[in-house]
Tab-separated table of C-alpha atoms in Angstrom:
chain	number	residue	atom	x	y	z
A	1	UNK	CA	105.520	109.380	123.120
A	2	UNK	CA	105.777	110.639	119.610
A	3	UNK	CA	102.316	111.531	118.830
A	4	UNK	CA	102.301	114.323	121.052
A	5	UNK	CA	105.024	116.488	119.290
A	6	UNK	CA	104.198	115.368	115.952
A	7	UNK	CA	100.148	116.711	117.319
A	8	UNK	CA	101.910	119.854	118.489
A	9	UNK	CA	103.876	120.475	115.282
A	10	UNK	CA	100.112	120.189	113.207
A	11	UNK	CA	98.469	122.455	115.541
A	12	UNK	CA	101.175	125.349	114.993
A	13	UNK	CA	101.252	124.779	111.712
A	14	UNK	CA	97.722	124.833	111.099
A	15	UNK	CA	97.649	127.820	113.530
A	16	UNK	CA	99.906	129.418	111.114
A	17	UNK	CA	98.098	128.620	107.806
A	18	UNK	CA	95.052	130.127	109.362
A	19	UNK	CA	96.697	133.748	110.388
A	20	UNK	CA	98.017	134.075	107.391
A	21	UNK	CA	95.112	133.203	105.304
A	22	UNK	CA	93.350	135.493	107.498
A	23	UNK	CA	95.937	138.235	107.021
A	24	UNK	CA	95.453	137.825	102.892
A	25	UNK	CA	91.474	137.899	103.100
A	26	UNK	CA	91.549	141.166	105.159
A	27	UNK	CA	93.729	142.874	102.718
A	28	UNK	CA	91.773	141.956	100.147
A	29	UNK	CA	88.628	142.672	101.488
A	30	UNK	CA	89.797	145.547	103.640
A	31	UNK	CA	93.183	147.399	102.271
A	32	UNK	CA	96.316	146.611	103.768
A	33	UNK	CA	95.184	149.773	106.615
A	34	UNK	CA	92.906	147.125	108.003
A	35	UNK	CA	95.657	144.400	108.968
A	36	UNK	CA	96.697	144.391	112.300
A	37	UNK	CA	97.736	141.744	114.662
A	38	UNK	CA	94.606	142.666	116.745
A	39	UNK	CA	92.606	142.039	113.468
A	40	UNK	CA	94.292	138.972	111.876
A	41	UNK	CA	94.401	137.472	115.577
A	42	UNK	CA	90.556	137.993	116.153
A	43	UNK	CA	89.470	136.589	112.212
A	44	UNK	CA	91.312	133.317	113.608
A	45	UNK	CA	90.029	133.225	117.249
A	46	UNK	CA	93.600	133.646	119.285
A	47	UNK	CA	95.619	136.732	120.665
A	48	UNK	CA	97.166	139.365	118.924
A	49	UNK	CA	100.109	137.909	121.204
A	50	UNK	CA	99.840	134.420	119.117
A	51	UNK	CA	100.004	136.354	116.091
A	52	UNK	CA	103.516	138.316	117.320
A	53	UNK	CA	104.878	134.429	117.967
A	54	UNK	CA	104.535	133.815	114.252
A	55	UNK	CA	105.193	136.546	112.408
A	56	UNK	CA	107.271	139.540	112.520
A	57	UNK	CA	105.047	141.710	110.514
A	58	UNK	CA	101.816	141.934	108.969
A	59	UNK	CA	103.572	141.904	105.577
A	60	UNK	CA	104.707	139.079	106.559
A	61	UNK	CA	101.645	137.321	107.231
A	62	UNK	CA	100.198	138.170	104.365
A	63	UNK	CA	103.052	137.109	101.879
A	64	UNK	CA	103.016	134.016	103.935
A	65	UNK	CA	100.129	132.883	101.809
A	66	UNK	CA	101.895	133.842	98.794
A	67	UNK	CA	104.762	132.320	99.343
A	68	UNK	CA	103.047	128.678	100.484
A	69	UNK	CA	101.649	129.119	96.929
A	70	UNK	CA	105.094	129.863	94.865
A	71	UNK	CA	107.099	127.202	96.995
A	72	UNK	CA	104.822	124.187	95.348
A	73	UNK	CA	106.481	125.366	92.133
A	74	UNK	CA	109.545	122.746	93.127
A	75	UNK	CA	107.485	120.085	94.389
A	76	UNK	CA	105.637	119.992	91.076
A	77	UNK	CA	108.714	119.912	89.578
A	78	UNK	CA	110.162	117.572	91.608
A	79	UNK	CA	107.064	115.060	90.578
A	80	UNK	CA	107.752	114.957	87.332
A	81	UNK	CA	109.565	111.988	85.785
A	82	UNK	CA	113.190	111.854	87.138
A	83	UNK	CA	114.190	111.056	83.199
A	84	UNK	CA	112.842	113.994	81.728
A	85	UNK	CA	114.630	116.887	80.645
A	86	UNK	CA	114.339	119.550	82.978
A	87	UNK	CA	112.746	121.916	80.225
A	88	UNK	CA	109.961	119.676	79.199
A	89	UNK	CA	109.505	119.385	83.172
A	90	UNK	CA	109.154	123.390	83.823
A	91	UNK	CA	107.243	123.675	80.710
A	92	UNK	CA	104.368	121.153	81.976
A	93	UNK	CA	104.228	122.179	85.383
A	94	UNK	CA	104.544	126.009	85.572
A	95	UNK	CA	101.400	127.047	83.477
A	96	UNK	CA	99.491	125.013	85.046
A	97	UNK	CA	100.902	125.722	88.481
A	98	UNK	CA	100.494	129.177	87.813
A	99	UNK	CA	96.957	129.792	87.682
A	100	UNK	CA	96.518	128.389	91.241
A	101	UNK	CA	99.058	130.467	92.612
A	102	UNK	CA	97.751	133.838	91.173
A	103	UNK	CA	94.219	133.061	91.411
A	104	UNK	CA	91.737	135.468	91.064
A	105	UNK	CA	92.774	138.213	88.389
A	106	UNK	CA	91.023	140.831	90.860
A	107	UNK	CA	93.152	139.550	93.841
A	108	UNK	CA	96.451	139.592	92.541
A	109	UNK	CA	95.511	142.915	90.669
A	110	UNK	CA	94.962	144.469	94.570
A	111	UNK	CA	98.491	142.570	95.670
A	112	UNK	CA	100.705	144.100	92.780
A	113	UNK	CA	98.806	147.313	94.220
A	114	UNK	CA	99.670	146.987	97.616
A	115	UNK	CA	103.302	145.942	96.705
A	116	UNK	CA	103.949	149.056	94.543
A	117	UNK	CA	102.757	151.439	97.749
A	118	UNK	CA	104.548	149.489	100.507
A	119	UNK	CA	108.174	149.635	100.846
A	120	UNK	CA	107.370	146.741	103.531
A	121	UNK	CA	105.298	144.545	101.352
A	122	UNK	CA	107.926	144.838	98.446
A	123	UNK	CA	110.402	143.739	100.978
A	124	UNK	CA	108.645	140.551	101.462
A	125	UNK	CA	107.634	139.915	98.388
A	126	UNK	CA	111.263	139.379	97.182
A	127	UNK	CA	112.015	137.496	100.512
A	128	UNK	CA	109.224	135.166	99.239
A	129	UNK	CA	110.369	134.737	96.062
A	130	UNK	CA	114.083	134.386	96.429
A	131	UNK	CA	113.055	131.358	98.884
A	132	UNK	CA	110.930	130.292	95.940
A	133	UNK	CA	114.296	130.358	94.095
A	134	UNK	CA	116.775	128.598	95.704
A	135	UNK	CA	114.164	125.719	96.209
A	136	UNK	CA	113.715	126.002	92.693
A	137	UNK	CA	117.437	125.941	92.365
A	138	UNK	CA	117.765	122.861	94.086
A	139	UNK	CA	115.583	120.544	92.586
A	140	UNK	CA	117.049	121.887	88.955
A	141	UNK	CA	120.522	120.779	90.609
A	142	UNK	CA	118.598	117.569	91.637
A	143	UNK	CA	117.224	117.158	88.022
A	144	UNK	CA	120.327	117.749	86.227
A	145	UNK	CA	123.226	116.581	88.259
A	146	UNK	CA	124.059	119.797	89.132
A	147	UNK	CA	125.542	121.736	92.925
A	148	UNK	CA	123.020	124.015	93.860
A	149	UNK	CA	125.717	125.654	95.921
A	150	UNK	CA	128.360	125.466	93.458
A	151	UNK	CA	127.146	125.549	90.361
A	152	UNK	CA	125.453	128.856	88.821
A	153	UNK	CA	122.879	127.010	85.953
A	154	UNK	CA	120.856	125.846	87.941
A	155	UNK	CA	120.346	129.276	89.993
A	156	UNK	CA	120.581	131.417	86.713
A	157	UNK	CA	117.582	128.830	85.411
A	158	UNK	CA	115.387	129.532	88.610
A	159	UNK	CA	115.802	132.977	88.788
A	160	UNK	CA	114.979	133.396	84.871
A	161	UNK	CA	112.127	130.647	85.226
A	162	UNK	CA	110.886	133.135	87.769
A	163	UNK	CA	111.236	136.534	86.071
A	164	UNK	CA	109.115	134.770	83.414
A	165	UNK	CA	106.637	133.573	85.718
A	166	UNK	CA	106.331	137.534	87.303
A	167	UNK	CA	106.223	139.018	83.931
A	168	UNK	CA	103.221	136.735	82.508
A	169	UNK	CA	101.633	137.323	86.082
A	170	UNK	CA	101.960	140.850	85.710
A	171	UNK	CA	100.805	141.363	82.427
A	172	UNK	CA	98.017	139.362	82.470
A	173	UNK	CA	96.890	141.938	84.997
A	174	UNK	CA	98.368	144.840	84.251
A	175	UNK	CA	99.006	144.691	80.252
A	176	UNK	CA	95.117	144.270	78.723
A	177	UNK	CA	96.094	140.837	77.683
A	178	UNK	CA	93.474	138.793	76.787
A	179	UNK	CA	95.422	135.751	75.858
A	180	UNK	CA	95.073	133.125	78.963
A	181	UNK	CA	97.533	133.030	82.142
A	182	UNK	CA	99.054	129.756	81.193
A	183	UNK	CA	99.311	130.579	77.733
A	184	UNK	CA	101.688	134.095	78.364
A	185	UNK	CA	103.662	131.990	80.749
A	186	UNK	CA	103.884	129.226	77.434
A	187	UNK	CA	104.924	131.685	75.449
A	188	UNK	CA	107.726	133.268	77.832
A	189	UNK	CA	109.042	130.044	78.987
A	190	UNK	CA	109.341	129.832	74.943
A	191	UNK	CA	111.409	132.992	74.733
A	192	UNK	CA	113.686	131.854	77.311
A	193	UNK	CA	114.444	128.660	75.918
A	194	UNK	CA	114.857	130.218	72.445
A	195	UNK	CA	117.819	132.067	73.891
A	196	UNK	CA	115.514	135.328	73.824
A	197	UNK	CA	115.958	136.111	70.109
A	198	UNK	CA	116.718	139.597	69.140
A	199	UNK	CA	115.180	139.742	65.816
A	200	UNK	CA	111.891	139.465	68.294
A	201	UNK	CA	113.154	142.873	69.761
A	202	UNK	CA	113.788	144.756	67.202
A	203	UNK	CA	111.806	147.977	66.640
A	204	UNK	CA	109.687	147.722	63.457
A	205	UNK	CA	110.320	150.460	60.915
């Protein structure tokens, strides 16, 4: 009697995975012009009327795949020894963790793209990673005794865990750096737990 639903359940959700990894390749490949349901639907095999079940959007689909990447951030995290301090935990994890969810410095250098031309893409972009957040938020709370819903640390963490995350992602691509993915994100996650010291700011004479 149970196997059924729980059958069902995989079959959506695998149905899912696939339209939105579908939606991803063909803006990649393609340009975000070239995602429609009709498109996404027939690189999967089902109807453009499937697709509309799932997803709202195009954007959508597409960030879906993004966003399945940036929400393992808190399960890492969550993995990590319950006694160690949450620091030490975000600071083993995230470099790491980041590298799988970028992937491809070509790819993510065509989704920044895409984001900076599409009102509609920005839109879920920081749907995606405010969900990121508050899961991030939670397991922080978890990690350090905290209320996710009542205290601000842990939230004020996540979001600036986050920003730092974005900023090594985006200059990686974007800057010329030549210094490796995980090592920017080191060396931001560094800044932030320094306190972000001025002296590093000021202008040089």
């Amino acid at each position: 009697m149970t196997a059924e639903p729980g059958l069902r359940a995989r079959k959506k959700a695998a149905t899912r995975l696939a339209l939105g990894h579908a939606a991803w390749s063909l803006m990649l490949e393609r340009g975000l012009d070239a995602v429609t349901p009709e498109s996404v639907a027939e690189a999967v095999g089902v109807s453009s009327r499937t697709f509309r079940n799932y997803f709202g959007s195009r954007e959508e689909a597409i960030v879906d795949e993004w966003s399945r990447r940036h929400a393992s951030l808190a399960d890492a995290v969550r993995a990590r020894p319950a006694d160690e301090p949450v620091w030490d935990s975000l600071v083993a994890v995230l470099p790491r963790a980041l590298t799988d969810i970028v992937g491809e410095r070509a790819d993510f250098a065509v989704l920044l793209r895409v984001i900076s031309e599409s009102p509609a893409m920005l839109a879920q972009n920081l749907l995606a990673l405010d969900r990121t957040g508050q899961l991030l938020a939670e397991v922080i709370a978890e990690r350090t005794g905290a209320d996710a819903d009542r205290d601000l640390a842990p939230r004020l963490l996540a979001g600036s865990v986050l920003a730092a995350v974005s900023t090594a992602a985006t200059f990686w691509v974007t800057g010329g750096a030549r210094t490796d993915l995980p090592d920017l994100l080191r060396e931001c996650l560094d800044h932030l737990r320094a306190g972000l010291p001025t002296a590093d700011l000021a202008p040089t004479a």
